[in-house]
Coordinates of C-alpha atoms in Angstrom, one line a residue:
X648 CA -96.1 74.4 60.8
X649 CA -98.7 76.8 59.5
X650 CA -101.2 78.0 61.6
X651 CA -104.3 80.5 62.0
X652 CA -104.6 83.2 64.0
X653 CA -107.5 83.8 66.4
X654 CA -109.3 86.7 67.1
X655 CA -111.4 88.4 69.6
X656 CA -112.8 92.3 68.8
X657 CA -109.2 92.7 66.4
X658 CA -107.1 91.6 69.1
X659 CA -104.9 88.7 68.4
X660 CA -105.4 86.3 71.1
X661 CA -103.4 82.8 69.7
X662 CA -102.5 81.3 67.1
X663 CA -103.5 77.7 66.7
X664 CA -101.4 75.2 65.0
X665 CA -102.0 71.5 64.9
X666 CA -105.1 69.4 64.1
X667 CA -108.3 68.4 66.7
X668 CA -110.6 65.6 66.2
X669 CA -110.0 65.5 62.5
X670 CA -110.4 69.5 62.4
X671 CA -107.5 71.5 61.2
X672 CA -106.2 75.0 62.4
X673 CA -108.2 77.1 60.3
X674 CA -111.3 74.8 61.0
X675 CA -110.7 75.1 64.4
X676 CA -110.4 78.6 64.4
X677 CA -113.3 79.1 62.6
X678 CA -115.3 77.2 65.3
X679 CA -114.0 78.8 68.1
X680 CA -115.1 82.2 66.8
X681 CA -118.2 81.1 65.9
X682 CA -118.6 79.9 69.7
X683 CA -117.2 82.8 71.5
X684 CA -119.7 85.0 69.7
X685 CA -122.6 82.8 70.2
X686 CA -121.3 83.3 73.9
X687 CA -121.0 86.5 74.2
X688 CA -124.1 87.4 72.4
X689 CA -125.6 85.1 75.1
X690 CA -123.2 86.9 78.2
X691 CA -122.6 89.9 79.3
X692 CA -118.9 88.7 81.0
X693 CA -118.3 85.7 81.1
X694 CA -115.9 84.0 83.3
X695 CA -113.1 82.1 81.5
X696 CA -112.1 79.4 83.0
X697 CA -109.9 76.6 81.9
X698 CA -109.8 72.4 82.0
X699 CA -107.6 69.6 81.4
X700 CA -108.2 67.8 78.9
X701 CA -105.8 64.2 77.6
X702 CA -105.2 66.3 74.2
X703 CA -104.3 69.5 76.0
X704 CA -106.2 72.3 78.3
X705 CA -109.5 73.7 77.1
X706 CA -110.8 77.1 77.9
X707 CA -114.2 77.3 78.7
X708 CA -116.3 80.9 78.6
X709 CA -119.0 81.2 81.0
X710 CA -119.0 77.7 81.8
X711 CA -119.2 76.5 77.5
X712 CA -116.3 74.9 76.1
X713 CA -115.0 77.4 73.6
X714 CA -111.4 75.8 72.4
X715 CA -108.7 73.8 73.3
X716 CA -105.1 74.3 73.5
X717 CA -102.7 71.3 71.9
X718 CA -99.2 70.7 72.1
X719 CA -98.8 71.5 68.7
X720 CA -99.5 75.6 70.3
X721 CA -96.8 75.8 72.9
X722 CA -92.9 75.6 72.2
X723 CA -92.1 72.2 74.2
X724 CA -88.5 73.5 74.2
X725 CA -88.7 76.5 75.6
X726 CA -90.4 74.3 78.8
X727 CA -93.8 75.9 78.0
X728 CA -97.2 74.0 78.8
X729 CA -100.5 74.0 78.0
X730 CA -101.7 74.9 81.2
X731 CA -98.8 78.0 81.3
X732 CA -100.5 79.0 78.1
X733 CA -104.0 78.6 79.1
X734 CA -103.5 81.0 82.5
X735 CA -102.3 83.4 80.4
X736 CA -104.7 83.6 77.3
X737 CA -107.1 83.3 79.9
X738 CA -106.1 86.9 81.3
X739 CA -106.2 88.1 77.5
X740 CA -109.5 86.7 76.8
X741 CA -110.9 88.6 80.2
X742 CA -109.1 91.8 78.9
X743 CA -110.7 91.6 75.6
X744 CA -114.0 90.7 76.8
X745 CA -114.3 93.9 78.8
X746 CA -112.7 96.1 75.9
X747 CA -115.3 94.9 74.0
X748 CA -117.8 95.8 76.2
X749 CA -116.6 99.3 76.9
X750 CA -116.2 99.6 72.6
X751 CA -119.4 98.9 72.4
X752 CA -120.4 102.0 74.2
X753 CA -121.3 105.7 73.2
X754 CA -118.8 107.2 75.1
X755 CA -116.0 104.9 73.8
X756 CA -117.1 105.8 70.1
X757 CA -116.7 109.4 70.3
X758 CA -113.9 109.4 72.1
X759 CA -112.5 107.1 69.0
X760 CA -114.1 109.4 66.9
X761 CA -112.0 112.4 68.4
X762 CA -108.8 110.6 68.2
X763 CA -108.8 110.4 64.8
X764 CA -110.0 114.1 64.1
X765 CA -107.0 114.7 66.5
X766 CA -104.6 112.6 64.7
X767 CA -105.9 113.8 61.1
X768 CA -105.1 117.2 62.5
X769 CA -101.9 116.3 63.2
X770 CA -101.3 114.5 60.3
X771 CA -102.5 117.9 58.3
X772 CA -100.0 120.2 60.1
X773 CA -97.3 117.9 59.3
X774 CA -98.1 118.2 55.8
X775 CA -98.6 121.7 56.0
X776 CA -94.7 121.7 57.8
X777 CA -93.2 119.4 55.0
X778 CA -94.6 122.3 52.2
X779 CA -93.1 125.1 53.9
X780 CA -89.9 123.5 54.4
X781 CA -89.8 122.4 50.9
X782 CA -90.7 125.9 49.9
X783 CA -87.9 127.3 51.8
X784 CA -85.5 124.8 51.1
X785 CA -86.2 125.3 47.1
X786 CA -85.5 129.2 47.6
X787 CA -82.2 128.5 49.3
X788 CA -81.0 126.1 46.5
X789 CA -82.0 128.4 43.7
X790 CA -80.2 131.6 45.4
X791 CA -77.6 129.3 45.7
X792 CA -77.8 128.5 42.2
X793 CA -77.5 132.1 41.1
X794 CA -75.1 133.1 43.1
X795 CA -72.9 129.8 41.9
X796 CA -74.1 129.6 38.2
X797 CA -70.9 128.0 36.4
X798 CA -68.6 127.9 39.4
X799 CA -66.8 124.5 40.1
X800 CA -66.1 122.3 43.3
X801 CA -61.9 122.4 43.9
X802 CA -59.6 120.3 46.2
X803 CA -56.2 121.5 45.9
X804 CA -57.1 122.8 42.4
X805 CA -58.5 119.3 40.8
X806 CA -61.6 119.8 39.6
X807 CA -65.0 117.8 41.3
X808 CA -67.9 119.3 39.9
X809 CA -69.7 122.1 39.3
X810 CA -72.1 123.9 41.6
X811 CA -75.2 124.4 39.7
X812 CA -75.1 120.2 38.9
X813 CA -74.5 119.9 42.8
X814 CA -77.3 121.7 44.0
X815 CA -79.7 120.4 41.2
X816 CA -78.5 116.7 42.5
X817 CA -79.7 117.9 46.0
X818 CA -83.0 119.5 44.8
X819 CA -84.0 116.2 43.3
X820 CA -82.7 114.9 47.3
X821 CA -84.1 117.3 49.1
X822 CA -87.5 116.3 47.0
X823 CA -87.5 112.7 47.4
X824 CA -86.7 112.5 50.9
X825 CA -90.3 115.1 51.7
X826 CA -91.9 112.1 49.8
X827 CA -90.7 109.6 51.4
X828 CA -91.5 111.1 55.1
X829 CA -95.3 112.3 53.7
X830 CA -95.8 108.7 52.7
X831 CA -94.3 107.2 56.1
X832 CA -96.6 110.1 58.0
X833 CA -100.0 109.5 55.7
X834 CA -99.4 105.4 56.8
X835 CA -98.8 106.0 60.2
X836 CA -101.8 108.4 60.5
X837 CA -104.1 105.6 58.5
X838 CA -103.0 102.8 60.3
X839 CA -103.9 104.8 63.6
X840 CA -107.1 105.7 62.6
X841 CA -107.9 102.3 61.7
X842 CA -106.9 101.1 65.2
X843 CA -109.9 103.2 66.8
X844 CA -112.8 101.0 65.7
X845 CA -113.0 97.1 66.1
X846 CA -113.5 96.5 62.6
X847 CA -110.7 97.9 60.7
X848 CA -108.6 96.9 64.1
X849 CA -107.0 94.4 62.1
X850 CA -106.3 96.5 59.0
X851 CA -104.6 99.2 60.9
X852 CA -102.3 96.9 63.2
X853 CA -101.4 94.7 60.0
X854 CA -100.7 98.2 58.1
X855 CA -98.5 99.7 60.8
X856 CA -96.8 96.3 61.2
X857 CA -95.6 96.1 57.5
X858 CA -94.7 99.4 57.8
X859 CA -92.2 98.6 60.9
X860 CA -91.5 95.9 58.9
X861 CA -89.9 97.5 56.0
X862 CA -87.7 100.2 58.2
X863 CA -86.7 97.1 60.4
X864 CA -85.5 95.4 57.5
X865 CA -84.6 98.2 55.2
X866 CA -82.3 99.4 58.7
X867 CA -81.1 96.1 58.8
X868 CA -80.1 96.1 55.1
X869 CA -78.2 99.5 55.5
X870 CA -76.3 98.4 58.4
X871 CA -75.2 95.2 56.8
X872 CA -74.3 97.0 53.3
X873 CA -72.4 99.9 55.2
X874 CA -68.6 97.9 55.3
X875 CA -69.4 97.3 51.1
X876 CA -70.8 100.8 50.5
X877 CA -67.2 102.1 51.8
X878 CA -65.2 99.7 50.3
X879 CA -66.9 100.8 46.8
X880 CA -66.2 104.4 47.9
X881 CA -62.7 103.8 48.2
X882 CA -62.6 102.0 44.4
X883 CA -64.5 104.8 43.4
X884 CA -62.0 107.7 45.0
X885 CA -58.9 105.9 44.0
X886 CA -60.3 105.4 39.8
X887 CA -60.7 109.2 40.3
X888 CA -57.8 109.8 41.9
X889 CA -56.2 107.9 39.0
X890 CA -57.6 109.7 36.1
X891 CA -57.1 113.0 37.5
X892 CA -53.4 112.2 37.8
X893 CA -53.4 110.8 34.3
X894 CA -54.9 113.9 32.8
X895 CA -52.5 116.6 34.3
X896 CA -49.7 113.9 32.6
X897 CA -52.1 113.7 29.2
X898 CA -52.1 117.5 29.2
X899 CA -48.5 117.9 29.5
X900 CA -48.0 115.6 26.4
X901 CA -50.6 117.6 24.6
X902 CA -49.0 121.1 24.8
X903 CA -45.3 119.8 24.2
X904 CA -44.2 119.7 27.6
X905 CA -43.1 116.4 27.9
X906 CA -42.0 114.7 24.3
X907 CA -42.7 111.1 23.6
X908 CA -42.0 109.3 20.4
X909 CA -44.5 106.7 21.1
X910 CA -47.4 109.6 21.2
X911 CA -48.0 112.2 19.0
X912 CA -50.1 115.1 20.5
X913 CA -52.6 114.1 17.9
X914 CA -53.4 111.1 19.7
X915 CA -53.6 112.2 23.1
X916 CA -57.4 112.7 23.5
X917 CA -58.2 109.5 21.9
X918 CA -55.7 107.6 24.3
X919 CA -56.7 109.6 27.4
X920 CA -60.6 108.6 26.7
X921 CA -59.5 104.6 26.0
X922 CA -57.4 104.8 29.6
X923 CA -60.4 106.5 31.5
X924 CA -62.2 103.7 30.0
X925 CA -60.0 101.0 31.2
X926 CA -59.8 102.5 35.0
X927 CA -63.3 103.1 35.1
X928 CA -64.0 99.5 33.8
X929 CA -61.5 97.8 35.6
X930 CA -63.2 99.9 39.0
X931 CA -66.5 98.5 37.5
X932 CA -65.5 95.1 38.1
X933 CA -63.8 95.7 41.3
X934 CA -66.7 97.4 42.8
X935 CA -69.7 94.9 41.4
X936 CA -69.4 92.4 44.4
X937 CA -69.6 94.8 46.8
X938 CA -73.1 96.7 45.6
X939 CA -76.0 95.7 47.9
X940 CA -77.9 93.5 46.5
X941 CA -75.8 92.6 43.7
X942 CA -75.9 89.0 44.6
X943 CA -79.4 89.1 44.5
X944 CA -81.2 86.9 41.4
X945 CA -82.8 90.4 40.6
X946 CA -79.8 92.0 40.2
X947 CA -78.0 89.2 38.3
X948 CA -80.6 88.8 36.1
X949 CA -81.3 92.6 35.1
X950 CA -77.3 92.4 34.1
X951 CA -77.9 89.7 32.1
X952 CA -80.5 91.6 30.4
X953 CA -78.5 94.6 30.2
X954 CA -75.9 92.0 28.6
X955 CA -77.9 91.2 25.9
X956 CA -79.2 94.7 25.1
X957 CA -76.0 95.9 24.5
X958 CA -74.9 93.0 22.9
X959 CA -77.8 93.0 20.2
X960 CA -78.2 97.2 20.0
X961 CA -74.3 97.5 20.3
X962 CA -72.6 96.5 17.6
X963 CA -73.2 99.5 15.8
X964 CA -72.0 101.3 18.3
X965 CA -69.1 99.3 19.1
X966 CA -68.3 99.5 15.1
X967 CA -68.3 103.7 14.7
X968 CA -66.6 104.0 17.9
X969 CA -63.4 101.4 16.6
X970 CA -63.4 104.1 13.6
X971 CA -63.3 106.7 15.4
X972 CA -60.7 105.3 17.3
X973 CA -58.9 104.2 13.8
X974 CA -59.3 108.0 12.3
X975 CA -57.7 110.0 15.6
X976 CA -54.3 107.3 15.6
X977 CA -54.4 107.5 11.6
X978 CA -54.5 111.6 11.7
X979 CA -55.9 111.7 8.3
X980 CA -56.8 115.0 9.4
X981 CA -57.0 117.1 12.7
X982 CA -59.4 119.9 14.3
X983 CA -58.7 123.1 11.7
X984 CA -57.9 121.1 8.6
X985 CA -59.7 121.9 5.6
X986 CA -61.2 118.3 4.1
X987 CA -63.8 116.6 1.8
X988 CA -65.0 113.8 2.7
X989 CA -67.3 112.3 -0.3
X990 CA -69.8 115.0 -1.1
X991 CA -69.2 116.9 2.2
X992 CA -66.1 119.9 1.9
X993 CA -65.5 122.0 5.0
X994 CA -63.7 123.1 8.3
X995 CA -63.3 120.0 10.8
X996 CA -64.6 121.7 13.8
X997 CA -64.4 118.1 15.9
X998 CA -62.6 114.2 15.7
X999 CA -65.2 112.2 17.5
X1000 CA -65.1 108.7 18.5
X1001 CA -68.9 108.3 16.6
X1002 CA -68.6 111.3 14.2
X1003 CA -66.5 114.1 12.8
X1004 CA -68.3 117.2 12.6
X1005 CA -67.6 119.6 9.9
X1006 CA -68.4 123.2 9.3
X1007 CA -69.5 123.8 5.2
X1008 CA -68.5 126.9 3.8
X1009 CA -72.4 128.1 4.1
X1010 CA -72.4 127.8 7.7
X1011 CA -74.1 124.3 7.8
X1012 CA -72.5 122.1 10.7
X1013 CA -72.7 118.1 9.5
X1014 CA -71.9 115.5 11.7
X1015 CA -70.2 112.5 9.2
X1016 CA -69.9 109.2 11.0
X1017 CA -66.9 107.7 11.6
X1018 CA -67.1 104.9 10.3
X1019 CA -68.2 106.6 6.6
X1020 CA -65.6 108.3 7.1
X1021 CA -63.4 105.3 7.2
X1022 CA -64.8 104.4 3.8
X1023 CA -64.7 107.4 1.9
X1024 CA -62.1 109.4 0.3
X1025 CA -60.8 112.0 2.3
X1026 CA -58.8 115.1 0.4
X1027 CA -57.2 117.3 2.8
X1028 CA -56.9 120.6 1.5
X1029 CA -54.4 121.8 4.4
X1030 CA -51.4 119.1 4.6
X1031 CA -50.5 120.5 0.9
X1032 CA -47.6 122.6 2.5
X1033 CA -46.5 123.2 5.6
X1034 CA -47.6 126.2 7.6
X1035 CA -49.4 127.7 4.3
X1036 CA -52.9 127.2 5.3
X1037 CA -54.9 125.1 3.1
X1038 CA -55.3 124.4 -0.5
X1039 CA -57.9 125.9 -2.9
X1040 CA -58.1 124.5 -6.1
X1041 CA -60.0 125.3 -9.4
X1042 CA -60.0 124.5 -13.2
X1043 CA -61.3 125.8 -16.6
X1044 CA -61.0 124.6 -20.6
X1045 CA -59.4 126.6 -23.0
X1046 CA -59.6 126.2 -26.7
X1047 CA -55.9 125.6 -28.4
X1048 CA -55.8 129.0 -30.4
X1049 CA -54.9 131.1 -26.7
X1050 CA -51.2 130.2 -25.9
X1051 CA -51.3 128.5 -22.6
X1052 CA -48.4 130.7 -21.3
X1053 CA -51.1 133.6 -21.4
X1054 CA -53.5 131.5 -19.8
X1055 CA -51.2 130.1 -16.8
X1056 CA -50.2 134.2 -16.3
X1057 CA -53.9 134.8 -16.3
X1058 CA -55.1 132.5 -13.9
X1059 CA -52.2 133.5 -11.9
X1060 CA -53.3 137.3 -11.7
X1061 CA -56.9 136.3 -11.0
X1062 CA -55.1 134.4 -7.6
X1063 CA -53.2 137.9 -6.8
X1064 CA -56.3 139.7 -6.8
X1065 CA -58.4 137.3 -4.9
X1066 CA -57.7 138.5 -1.1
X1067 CA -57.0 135.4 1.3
X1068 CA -54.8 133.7 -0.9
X1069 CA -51.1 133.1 0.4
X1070 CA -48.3 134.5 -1.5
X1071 CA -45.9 131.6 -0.7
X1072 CA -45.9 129.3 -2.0
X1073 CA -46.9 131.0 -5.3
X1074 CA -49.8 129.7 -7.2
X1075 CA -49.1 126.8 -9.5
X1076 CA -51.2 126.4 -12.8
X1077 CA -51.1 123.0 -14.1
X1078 CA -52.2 121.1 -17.8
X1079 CA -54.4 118.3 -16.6
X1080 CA -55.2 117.1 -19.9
X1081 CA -55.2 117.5 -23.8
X1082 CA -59.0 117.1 -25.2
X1083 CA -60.0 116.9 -28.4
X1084 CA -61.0 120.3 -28.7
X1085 CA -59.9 122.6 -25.8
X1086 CA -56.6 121.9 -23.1
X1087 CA -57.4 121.6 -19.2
X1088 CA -55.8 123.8 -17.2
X1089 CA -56.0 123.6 -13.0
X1090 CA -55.0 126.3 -10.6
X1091 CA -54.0 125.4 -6.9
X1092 CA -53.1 128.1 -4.7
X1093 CA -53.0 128.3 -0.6
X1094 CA -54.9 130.3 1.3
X1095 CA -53.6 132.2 4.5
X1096 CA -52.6 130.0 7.6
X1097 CA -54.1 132.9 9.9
X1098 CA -57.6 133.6 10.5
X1099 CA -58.2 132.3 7.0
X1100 CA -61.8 132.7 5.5
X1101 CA -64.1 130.4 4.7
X1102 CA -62.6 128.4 1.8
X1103 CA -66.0 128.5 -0.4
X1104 CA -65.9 132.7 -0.3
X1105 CA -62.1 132.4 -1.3
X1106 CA -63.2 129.8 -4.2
X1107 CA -65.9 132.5 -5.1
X1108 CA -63.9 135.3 -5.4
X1109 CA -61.2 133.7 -7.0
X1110 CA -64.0 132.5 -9.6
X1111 CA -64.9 136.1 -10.1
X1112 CA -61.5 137.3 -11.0
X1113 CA -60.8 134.7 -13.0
X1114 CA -63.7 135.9 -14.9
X1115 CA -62.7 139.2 -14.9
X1116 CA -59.0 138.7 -16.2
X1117 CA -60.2 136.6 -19.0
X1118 CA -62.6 139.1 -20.6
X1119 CA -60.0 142.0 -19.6
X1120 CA -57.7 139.8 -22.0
X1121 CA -60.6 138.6 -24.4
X1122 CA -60.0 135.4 -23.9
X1123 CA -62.9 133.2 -24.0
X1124 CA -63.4 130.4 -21.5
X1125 CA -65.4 127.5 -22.8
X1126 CA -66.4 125.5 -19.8
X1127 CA -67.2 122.9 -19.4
X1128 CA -67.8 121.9 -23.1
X1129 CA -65.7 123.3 -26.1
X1130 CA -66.6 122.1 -29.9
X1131 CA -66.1 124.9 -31.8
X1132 CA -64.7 128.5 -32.0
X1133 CA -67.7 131.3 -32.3
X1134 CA -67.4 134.0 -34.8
X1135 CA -66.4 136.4 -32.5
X1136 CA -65.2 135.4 -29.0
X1137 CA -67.8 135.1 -25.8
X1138 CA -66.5 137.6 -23.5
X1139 CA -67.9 140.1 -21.7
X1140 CA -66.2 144.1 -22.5
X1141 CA -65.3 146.1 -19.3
X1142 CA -67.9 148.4 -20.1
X1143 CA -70.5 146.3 -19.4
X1144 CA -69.4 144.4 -16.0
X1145 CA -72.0 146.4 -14.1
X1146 CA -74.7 146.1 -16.0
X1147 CA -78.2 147.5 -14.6
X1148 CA -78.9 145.8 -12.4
X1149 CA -75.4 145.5 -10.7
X1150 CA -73.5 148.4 -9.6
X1151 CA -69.8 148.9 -9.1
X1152 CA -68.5 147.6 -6.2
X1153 CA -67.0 149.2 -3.4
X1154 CA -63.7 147.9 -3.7
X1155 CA -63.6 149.1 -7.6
X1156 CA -64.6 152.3 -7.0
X1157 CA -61.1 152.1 -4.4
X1158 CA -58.3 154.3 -5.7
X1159 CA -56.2 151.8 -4.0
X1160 CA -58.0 148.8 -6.1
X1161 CA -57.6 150.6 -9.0
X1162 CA -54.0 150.8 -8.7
X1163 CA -53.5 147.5 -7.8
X1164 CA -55.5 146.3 -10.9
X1165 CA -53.9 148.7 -13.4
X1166 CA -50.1 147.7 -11.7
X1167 CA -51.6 144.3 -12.6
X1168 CA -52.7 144.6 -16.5
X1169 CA -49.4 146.7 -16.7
X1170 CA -47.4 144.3 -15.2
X1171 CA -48.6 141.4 -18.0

């Protein structure tokens, strides 16, 4: 039954329940305030005294009724009575009534007054005592931090974490915990200064109440989520437990140490990420119940809503990470390979689950998602021979009149000369077609498995040789369009290859270069 609370000065005195003569609680209440302060106004000290009454025991304040006490205000069960409740309000009444009196004084007021300049005092050196200690604690965690920059937590050599991500975690502690006790301190300090006067009496005991309140049931809480807190502790330790075992056994696979015919060493990150994935789920699930408050229609329905977000924002997702997936079982290509993918040509540098990064021969790094990469046409330029690095390719149009033996022995020089190239397999020179006025011809050679360079430099040099063997020769090379022979042919005499305002190159001016070229010309 709801009731209202009656007051005297700020103090609580009872809290009236049931309906008088038509009146309810809050009418009542009203009326007997209204009364006692008409009395007292009247009064210095009053006597209370009290009567029985056929509805219950009315208290009377220097001799005028001021309220009566019902059934409806005493717990029948508990074998209280009206009149057992009336003797005892009665004493409270008295109590208050002189409090009152003595509030009302000077003395009383300053020596409220004083409290609270002690307790604001107080309340100032604890803050001062929180921002030293928060000082000091944030020089211990950043020597720390220096001292342990890039070092990592070990039991029995397994890897936790590292340091520097450890002490950050308990900076951000340390921090929140100093809040939480300035916050507690600046309530407990207001709700005490409050107190002092009659007025904001109420204010200061309901202030300090909620706050008890909330570390009541907030202790209460912890306590009763303690035996689920463990139990998701010991889901938590064994999914790690599990993983960790599973990776020493992944990383024997991926070096060769233990051979399996069902997994390739290709496939061992992707499969180790999908298991880490199913233990950590499966742990998910196990450990949901258990969360505090995960019962709660809070809790159930922020899932629900975390549910649909991904379900909406995911599918995206979802999609390039099945590619990803798809490309590191298919091993279309692996870390080191050489590849184009559509427009993009250059060193795979990373296979992603949501991307393949590549490394262009200009130093650009492009991230190609997986699942364009799933669409595209891949060419892998390193799978053309085993152990022989990767493949370089180029092509050019010569008219009919220059015998194509000359030109596959030319384009085969300009590969000798280019440095990078492999020797083995030897460079292979290919008719691609038979135009109408002019006969393709494509060159593919390998360049070196070891430290290779970038495969656009070795394309550019072998470019330049190519050019410089065919005007060495006089041939002329009528890329990309041929229609008709010239008077004289376009080539470029040796004379003039360093033109103003080019000047010879280093390597030219080598006597060893030299030799090699001469041992070259002689050689055809």
């Amino acid at each position: 039954m709801e009731g209202a609370l009656l007051r005297l000065n700020g103090r609580a005195l009872i809290t009236l329940r049931g309906s008088l003569l038509g009146f309810s609680a809050q009418e009542r209440v009203a009326i007997a305030a209204a009364r006692m302060e008409a009395i007292l106004a009247r009064q210095q000290l009053p006597e209370v005294t009290f009567e029985e009454l056929p509805q219950g025991t009315r208290l009377r304040l220097g001799g005028e009724p001021a309220f009566t006490i019902t059934s409806a205000e005493i717990d029948q069960e508990a074998g209280d009575t009206t009149t057992a409740v009336a003797h005892a309000l009665a004493q409270r009444l008295t109590d208050a009534i002189a409090e009152l009196r003595r509030e009302q004084t000077l003395r009383y007021r300053v020596r409220a007054l004083c409290y609270v300049l002690l307790g604001t005092s107080l309340f100032g050196a604890f803050v001062a005592l929180l921002v030293r200690a928060k000082a000091w604690l944030t020089r211990r965690l950043s020597g720390a931090a220096a001292t342990a920059h890039g070092q990592l937590l070990h039991v029995h050599d397994m890897e936790l974490l590292r340091t520097s991500r450890l002490l950050r975690l308990s900076r951000i502690f340390i921090g929140a915990l100093l809040w939480l006790l300035l916050m507690s301190g600046a309530v407990v300090w207001l709700s005490f200064a409050l107190a002092q006067f009659p007025p904001t009496r109420p204010w200061g005991d309901e202030l300090l109440g909620r706050l008890l309140g909330i570390v009541r049931s907030g202790g209460v809480a912890l306590v009763g989520a303690l035996p689920g807190l463990l139990f998701v502790g010991i889901i938590v330790l064994v999914a790690r437990g599990v993983t960790e075992v599973a990776a020493v056994w992944f990383d024997q696979v991926e070096h060769a140490r233990i051979q399996l015919e069902w997994l390739q060493a290709d496939a061992v990150r992707p499969t180790r990420r999908i298991f880490s994935v199913m233990v950590w789920g499966f742990a998910l699930a196990m450990a949901y119940p258990y969360v505090p408050g995960a019962q709660t229609e809070a809790f159930k329905g922020l899932s629900v809503l975390f549910g649909v977000m991904v379900s909406l924002g995911g599918s995206s997702v979802i999609g390039r990470a099945l590619a990803g997936l798809t490309l590191m079982y298919s091993r279309l290509f692996r870390r080191g390979d050489y590849v184009r993918i559509g427009d993009t040509e250059g060193l795979v540098v990373d296979v992603g689950m949501f991307a393949t990064r590549i490394r262009s021969g200009l130093g650009e790094e492009i991230a190609v998602p997986s699942s364009e990469v799933v669409g595209a046409i891949v060419k892998n330029y390193s799978h053309g021979a085993a152990g022989a690095g990767y493949l370089v390719t180029t092509g050019v149009t010569i008219g009919y009149a220059t015998p194509w033996r000359q030109v596959h022995a030319m384009l085969e020089e300009a590969a000798r000369r280019t440095a990078g190239l492999a020797a083995t397999p030897a460079p292979m020179v290919r008719q691609t077609g038979l135009s109408d006025f002019y006969v393709r011809y494509r060159l593919a050679v390998y360049a070196r498995a070891k430290d290779p360079p970038t495969r656009v430099s070795v394309l550019s040099e072998l470019h330049a040789h190519i050019q410089d063997v065919f005007n060495e020769h006089g041939v002329q090379i009528m890329s990309p369009h041929y229609e008709g022979d010239p008077d004289q042919p376009q080539v470029v005499p040796k004379e003039n290859w360093y033109a103003a305002p080019a000047g010879v190159a280093a390597d030219e001016r080598s006597p060893a270069r030299s030799e090699v070229t001469s041992r070259s010309s002689t050689g055809n």
